[in-house]
GROMACS .gro file of C-alpha atoms in nm:
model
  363
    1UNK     CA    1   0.000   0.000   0.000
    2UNK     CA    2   0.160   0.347  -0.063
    3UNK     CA    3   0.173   0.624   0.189
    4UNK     CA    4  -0.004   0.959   0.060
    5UNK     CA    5   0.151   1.246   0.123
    6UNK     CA    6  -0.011   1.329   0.396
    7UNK     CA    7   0.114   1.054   0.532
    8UNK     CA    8   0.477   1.071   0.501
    9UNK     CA    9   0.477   1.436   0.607
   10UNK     CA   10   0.334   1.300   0.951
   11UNK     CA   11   0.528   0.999   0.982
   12UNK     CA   12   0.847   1.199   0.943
   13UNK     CA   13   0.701   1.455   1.263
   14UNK     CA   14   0.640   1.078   1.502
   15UNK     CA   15   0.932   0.860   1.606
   16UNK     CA   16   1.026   0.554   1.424
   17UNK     CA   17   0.908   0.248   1.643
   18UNK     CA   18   1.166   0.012   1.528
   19UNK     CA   19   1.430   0.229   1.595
   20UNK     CA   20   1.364   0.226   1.962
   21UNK     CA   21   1.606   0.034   2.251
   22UNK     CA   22   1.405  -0.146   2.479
   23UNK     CA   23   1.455   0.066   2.739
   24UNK     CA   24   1.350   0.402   2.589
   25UNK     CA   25   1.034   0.222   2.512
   26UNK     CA   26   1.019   0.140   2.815
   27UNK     CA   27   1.067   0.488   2.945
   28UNK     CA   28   0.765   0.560   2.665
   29UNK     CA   29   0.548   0.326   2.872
   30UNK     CA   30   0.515   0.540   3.172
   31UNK     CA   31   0.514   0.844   3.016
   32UNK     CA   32   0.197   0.747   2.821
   33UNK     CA   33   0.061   0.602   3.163
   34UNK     CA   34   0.112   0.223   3.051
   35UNK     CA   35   0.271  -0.031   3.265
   36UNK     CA   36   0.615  -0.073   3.192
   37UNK     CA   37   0.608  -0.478   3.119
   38UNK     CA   38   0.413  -0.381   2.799
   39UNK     CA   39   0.737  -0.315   2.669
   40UNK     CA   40   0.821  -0.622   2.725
   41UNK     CA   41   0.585  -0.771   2.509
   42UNK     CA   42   0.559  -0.536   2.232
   43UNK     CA   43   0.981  -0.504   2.144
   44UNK     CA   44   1.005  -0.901   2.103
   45UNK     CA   45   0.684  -0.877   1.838
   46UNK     CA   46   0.792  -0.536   1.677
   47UNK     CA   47   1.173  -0.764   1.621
   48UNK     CA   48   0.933  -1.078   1.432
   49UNK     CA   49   0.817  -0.782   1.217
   50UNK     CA   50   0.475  -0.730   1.373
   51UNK     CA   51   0.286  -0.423   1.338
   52UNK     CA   52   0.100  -0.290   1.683
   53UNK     CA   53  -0.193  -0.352   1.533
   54UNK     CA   54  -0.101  -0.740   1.469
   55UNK     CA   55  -0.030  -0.792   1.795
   56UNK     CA   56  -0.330  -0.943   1.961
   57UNK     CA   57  -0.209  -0.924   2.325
   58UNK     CA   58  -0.280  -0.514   2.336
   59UNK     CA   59  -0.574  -0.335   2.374
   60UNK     CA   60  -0.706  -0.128   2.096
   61UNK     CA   61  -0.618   0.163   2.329
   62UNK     CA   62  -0.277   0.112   2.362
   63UNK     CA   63  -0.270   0.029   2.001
   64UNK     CA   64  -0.438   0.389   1.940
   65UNK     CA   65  -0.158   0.538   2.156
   66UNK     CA   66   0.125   0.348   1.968
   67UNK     CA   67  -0.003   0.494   1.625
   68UNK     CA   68  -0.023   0.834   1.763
   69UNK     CA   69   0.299   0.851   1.897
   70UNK     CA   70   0.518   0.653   1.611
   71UNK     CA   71   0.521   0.533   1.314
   72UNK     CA   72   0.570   0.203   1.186
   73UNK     CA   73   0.700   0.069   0.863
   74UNK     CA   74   0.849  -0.284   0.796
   75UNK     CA   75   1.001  -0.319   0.447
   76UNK     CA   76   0.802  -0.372   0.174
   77UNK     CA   77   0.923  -0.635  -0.109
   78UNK     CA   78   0.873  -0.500  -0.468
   79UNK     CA   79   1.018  -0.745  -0.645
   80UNK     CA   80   1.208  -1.077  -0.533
   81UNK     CA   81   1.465  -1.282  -0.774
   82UNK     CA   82   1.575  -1.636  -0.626
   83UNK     CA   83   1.852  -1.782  -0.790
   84UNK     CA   84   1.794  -2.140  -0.915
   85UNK     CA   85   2.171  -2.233  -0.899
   86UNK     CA   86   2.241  -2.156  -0.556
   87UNK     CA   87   1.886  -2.059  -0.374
   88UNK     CA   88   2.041  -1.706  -0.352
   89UNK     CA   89   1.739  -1.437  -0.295
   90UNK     CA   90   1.764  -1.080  -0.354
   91UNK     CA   91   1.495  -0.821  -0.259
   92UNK     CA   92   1.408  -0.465  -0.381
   93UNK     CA   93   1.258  -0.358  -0.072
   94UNK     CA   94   1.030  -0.059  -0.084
   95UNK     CA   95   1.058   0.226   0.191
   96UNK     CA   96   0.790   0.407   0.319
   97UNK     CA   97   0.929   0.722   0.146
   98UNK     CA   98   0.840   0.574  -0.233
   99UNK     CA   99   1.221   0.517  -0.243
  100UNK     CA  100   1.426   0.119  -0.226
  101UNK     CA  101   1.644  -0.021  -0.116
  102UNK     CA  102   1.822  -0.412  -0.178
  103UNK     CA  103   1.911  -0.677   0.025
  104UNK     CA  104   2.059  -1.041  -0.052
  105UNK     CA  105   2.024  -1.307   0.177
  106UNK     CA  106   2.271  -1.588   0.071
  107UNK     CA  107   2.219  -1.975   0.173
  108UNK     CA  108   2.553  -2.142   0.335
  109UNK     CA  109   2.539  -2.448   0.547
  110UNK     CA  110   2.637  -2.249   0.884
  111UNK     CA  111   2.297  -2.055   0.827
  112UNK     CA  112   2.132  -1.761   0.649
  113UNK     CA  113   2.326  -1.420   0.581
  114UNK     CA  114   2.176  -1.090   0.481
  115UNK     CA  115   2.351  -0.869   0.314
  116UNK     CA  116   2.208  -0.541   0.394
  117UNK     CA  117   2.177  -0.144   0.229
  118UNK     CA  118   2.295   0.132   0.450
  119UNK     CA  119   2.179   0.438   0.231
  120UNK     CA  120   1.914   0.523  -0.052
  121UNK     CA  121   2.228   0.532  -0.331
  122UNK     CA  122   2.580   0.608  -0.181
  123UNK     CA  123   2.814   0.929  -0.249
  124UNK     CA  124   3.135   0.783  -0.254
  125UNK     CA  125   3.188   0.772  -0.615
  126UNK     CA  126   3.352   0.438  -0.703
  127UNK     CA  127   3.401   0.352  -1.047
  128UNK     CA  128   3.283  -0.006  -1.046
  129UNK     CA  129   2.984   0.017  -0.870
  130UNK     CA  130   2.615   0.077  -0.954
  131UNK     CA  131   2.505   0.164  -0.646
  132UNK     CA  132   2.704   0.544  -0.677
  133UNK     CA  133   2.500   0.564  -0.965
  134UNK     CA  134   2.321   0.884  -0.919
  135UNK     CA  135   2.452   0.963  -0.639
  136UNK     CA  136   2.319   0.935  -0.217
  137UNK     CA  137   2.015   1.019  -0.156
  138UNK     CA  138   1.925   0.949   0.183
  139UNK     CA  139   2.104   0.789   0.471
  140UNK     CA  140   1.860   0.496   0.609
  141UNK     CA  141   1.720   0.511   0.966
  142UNK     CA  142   1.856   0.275   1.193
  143UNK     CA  143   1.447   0.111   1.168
  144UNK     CA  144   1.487   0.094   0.798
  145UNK     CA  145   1.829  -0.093   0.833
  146UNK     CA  146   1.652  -0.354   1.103
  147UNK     CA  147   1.397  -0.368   0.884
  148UNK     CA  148   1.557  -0.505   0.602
  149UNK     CA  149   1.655  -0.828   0.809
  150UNK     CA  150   1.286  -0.852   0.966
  151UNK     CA  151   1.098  -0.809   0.615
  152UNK     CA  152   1.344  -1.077   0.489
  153UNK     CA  153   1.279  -1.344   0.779
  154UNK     CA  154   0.902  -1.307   0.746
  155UNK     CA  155   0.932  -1.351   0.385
  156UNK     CA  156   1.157  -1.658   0.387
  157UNK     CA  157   1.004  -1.792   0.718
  158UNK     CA  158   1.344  -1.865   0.822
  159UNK     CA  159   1.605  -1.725   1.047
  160UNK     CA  160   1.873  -1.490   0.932
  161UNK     CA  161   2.198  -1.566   1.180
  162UNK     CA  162   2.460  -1.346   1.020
  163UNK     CA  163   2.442  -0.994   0.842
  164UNK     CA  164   2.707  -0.827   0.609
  165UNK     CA  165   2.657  -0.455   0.585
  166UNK     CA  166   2.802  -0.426   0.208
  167UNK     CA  167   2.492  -0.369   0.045
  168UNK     CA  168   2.418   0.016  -0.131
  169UNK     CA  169   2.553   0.301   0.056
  170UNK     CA  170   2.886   0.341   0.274
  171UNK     CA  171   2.799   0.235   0.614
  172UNK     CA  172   3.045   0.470   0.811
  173UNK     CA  173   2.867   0.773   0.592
  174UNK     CA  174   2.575   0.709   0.795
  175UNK     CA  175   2.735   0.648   1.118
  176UNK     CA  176   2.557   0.711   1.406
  177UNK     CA  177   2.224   0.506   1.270
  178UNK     CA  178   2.428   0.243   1.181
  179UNK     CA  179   2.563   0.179   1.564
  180UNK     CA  180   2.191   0.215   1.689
  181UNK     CA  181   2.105  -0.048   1.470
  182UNK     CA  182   2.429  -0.302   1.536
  183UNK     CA  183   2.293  -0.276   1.935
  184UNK     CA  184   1.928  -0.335   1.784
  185UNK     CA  185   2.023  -0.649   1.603
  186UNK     CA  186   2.232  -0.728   1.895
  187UNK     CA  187   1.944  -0.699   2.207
  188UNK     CA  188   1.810  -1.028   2.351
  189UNK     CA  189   1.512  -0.969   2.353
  190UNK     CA  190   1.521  -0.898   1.952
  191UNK     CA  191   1.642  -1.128   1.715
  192UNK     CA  192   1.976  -1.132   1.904
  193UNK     CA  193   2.247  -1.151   1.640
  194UNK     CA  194   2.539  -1.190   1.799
  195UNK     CA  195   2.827  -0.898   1.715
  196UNK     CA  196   3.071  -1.150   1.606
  197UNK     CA  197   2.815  -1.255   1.327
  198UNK     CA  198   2.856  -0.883   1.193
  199UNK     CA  199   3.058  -0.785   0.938
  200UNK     CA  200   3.102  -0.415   0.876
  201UNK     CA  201   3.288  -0.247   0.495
  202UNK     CA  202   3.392   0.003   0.440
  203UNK     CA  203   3.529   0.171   0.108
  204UNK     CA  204   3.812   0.382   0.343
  205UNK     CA  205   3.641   0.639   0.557
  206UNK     CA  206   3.907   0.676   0.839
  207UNK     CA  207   3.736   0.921   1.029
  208UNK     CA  208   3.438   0.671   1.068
  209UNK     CA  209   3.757   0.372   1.126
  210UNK     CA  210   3.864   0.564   1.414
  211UNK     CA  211   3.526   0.650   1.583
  212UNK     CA  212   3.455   0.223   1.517
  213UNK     CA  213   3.728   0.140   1.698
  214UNK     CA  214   3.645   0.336   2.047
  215UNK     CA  215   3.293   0.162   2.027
  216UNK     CA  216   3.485  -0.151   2.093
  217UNK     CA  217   3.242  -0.388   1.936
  218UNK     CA  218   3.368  -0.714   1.814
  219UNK     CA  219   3.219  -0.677   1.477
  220UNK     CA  220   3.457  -0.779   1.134
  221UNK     CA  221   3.557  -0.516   0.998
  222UNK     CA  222   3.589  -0.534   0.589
  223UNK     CA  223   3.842  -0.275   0.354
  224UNK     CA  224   3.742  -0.228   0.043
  225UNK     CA  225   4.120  -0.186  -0.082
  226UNK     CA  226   4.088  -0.291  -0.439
  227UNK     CA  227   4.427  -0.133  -0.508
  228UNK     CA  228   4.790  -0.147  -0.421
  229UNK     CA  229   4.884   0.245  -0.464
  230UNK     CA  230   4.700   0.563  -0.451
  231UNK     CA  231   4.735   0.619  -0.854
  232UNK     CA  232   4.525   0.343  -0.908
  233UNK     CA  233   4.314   0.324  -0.629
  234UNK     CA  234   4.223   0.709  -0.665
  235UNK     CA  235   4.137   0.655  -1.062
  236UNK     CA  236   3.897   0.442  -0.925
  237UNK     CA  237   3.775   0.536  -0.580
  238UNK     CA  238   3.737   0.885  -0.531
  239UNK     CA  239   3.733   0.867  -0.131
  240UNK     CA  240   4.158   0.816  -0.192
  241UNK     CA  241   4.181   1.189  -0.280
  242UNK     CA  242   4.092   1.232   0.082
  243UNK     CA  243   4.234   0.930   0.301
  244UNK     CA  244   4.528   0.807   0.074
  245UNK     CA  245   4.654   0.433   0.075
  246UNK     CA  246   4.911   0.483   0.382
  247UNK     CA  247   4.657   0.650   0.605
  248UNK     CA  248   4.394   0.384   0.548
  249UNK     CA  249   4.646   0.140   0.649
  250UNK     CA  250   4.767   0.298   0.892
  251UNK     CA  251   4.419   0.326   1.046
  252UNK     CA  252   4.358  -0.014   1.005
  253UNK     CA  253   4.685  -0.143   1.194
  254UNK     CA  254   4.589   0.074   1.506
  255UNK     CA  255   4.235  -0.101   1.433
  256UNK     CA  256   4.390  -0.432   1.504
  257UNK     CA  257   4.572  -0.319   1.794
  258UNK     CA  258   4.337  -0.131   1.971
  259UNK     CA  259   4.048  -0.444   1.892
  260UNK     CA  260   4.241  -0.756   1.800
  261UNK     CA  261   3.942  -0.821   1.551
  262UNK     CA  262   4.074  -0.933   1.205
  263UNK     CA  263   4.058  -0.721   0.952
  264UNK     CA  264   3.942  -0.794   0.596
  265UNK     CA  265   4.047  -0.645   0.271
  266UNK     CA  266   3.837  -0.703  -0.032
  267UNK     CA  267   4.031  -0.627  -0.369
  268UNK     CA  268   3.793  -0.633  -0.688
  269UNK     CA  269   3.979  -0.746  -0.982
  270UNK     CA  270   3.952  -0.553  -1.282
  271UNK     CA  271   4.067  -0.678  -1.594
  272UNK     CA  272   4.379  -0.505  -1.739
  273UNK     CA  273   4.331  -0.232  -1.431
  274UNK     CA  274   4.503  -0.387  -1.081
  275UNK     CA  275   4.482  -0.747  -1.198
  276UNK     CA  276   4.802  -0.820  -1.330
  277UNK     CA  277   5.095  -1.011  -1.139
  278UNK     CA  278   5.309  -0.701  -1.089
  279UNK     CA  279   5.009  -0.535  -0.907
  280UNK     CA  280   4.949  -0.884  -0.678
  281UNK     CA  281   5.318  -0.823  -0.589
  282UNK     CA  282   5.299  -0.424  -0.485
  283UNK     CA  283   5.026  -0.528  -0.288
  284UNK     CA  284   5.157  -0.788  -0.097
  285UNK     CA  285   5.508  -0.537  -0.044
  286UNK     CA  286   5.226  -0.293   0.066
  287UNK     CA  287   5.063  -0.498   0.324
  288UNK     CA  288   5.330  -0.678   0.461
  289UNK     CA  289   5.534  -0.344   0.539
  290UNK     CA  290   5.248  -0.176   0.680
  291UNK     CA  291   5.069  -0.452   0.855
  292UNK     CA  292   5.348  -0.685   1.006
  293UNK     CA  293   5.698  -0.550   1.154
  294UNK     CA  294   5.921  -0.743   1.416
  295UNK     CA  295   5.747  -0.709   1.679
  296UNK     CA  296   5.382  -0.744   1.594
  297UNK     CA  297   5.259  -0.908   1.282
  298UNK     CA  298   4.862  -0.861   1.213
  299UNK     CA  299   4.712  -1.161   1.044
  300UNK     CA  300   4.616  -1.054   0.667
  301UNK     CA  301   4.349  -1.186   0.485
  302UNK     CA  302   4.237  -1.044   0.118
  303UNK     CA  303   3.928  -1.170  -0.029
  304UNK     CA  304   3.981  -1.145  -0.425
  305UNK     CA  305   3.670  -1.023  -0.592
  306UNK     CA  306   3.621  -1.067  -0.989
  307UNK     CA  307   3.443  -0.757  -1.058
  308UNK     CA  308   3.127  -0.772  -1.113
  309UNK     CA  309   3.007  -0.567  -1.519
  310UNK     CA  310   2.809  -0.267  -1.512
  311UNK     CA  311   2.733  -0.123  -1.830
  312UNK     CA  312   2.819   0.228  -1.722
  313UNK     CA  313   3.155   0.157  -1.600
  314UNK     CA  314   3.300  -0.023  -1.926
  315UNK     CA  315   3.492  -0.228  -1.690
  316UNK     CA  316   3.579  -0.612  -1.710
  317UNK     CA  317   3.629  -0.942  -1.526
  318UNK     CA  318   3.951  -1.041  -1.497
  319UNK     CA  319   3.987  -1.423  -1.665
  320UNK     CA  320   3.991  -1.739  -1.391
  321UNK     CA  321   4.414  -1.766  -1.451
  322UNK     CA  322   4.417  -1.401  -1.398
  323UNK     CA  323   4.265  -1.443  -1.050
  324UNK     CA  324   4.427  -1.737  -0.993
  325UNK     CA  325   4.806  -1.586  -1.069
  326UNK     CA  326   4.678  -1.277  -0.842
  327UNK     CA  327   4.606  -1.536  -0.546
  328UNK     CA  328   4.900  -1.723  -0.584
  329UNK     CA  329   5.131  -1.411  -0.544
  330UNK     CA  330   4.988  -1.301  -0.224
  331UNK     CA  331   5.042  -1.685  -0.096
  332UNK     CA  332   5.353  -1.728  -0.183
  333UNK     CA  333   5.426  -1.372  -0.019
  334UNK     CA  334   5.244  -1.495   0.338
  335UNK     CA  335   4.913  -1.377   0.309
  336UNK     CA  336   4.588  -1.543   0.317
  337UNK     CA  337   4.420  -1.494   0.018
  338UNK     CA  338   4.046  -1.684  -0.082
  339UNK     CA  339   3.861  -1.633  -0.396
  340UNK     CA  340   3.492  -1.505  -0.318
  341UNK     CA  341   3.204  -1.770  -0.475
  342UNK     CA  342   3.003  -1.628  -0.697
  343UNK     CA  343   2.689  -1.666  -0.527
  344UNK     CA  344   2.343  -1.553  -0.711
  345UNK     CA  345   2.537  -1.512  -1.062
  346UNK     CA  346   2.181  -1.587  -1.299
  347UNK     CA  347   1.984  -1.310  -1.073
  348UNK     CA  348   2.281  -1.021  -1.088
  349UNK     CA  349   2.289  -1.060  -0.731
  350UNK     CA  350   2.554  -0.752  -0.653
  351UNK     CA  351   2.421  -0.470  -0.534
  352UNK     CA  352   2.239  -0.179  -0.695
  353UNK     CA  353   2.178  -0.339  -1.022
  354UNK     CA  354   1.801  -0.419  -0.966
  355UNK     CA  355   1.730  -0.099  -0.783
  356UNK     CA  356   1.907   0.086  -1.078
  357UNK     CA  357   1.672  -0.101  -1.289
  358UNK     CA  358   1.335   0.000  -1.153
  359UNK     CA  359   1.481   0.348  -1.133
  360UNK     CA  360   1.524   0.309  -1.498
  361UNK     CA  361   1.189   0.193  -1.556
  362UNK     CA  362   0.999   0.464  -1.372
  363UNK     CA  363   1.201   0.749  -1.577
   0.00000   0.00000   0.00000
């Protein structure tokens, strides 16, 4: 059903429901002259993606109060692609704003993971991607981000145990309503994903790096790297201009000490751009004299990524020897290096493609 007007204008005035900690709702409670266990009852149901008005253990009162005070808005799938190779489903979810959103929830044998949008679009600019296409523009509310997981779990009927935030937007652009939402998904009396089940990327925003790390939450922290200077990594990722190659690094080695979480570097291979072997062996120079020294030596692990085409970038996959030559350079160098499955490959299951598509459709 879409929101008039009318309806949007209000919702924006009312606080989001799903964005609440249990406590403040709790504090809501008695303020609205409610017994405080109600909140007790309602948080659990709003985290299985129930509506106040679905839940049948509230009076219509209370109900009234709850849709006077916020507004509530799970997710709502426009389209839905499953892949027949791999069970791999992807969502265009729409937002109560007339804008989407995707999400991919992949199928491994440890579980369900979601991989999740942080923004309506994303600023950063990167040459491969189709999310930047058109630029950001919204940052999503830390209800919008739950909501993604909640809408998919209903839909599915199953549990979703792990989330990757790597879907459209750049999560440390939208900060602060990303950390609400990590101790959302986190709450036991939610759908208690565990931090350790969280993975977090980021395309090099050190600023947002630094302010991470003094959250101290044991969340995996990904780098999108996907180059072994700044030449090349600024030709294609515009955020270099600002934080160059050393200062990411750098960043990322006081990460480790500060945490001792692993970090993560995915490195997209472009054909004929940073695939080759003389690039595999800058890179692993780069890491290992940044990263390791005498007396501490972080544990490196790069995640090779065969980009994935988009028209409007003109760029290409890199062959299977290409990737294969790349890998074996950072091996034989000391670092950990793993080949990502293609997972979803017959439903264009990267990010931004099918939202660029409707986009394209409506104009």
């Amino acid at each position: 059903m879409e929101n008039t007007v009318e309806e949007i204008a209000c919702a924006v005035e009312k606080k989001e429901l799903l964005s609440l900690m249990p406590h403040e709702l709790e504090e809501w409670m008695l303020s609205a002259g409610e017994p405080k266990y109600r909140a007790k009852q309602i948080f659990p149901q709003l985290h299985r993606g129930l509506s106040p008005d679905e839940m049948t253990n509230l009076g219509k009162k209370l109900q009234q109060k709850l849709r006077d005070a916020f507004v509530w808005h799970l997710p709502v799938v426009e389209r839905k692609l499953v892949s027949a190779i791999d069970g791999t489903v992807k969502y265009l979810f729409g937002l109560a704003d007339g804008n989407c959103v995707e999400s991919v929830v992949m199928k491994y044998r440890h579980g369900n993971t979601i991989c999740i949008s942080s923004q309506v679009g994303c600023r950063m600019g990167c040459k491969f991607c189709a999310s930047t296409i058109g630029g950001r523009v919204r940052n999503l509310t830390p209800g919008e981000l739950l909501g993604q997981v909640l809408a998919a779990q209903k839909d599915m009927g199953e549990r979703i145990s792990n989330i990757v935030m790597m879907g459209i937007g750049e999560p440390l652009d939208n900060y602060d309503n990303v950390i609400r939402f990590l101790h959302l998904v986190n709450c036991e009396e939610g759908i208690c994903i565990g931090y350790r089940h969280i993975s977090l990327s980021t395309c090099g925003v050190v600023d947002g790096i630094e302010k991470l790390m003094e959250e101290e939450l044991p969340i995996t922290l990904s780098i999108s790297l996907h180059a072994p200077d700044d030449e090349t990594r600024s030709a294609i990722m515009p955020i270099n201009k600002k934080w160059g190659v050393d200062a990411l690094l750098d960043a990322c080695r006081v990460y480790y000490a500060r945490t001792g979480r692993r970090i993560s570097f995915e490195y997209t291979l472009i054909a004929g751009k940073n695939d080759s072997v003389a690039n595999a062996q800058k890179l692993a120079r780069l890491l290992n004299a940044k990263l390791r020294s005498r007396t501490e030596s972080m544990p490196i692990h790069v995640n090779l990524i065969p980009v994935n085409e988009v028209e409007e970038s003109g760029f290409r996959t890199s062959g299977r020897d290409a990737v294969m030559a790349f890998a074996g350079v950072l091996e034989s160098k000391g670092i950990r290096a793993t080949v990502r499955r293609t997972l979803g490959s017959d439903i264009n299951a990267s990010c931004g493609q099918l939202r660029r598509a409707a986009m394209d459709e409506e104009s």
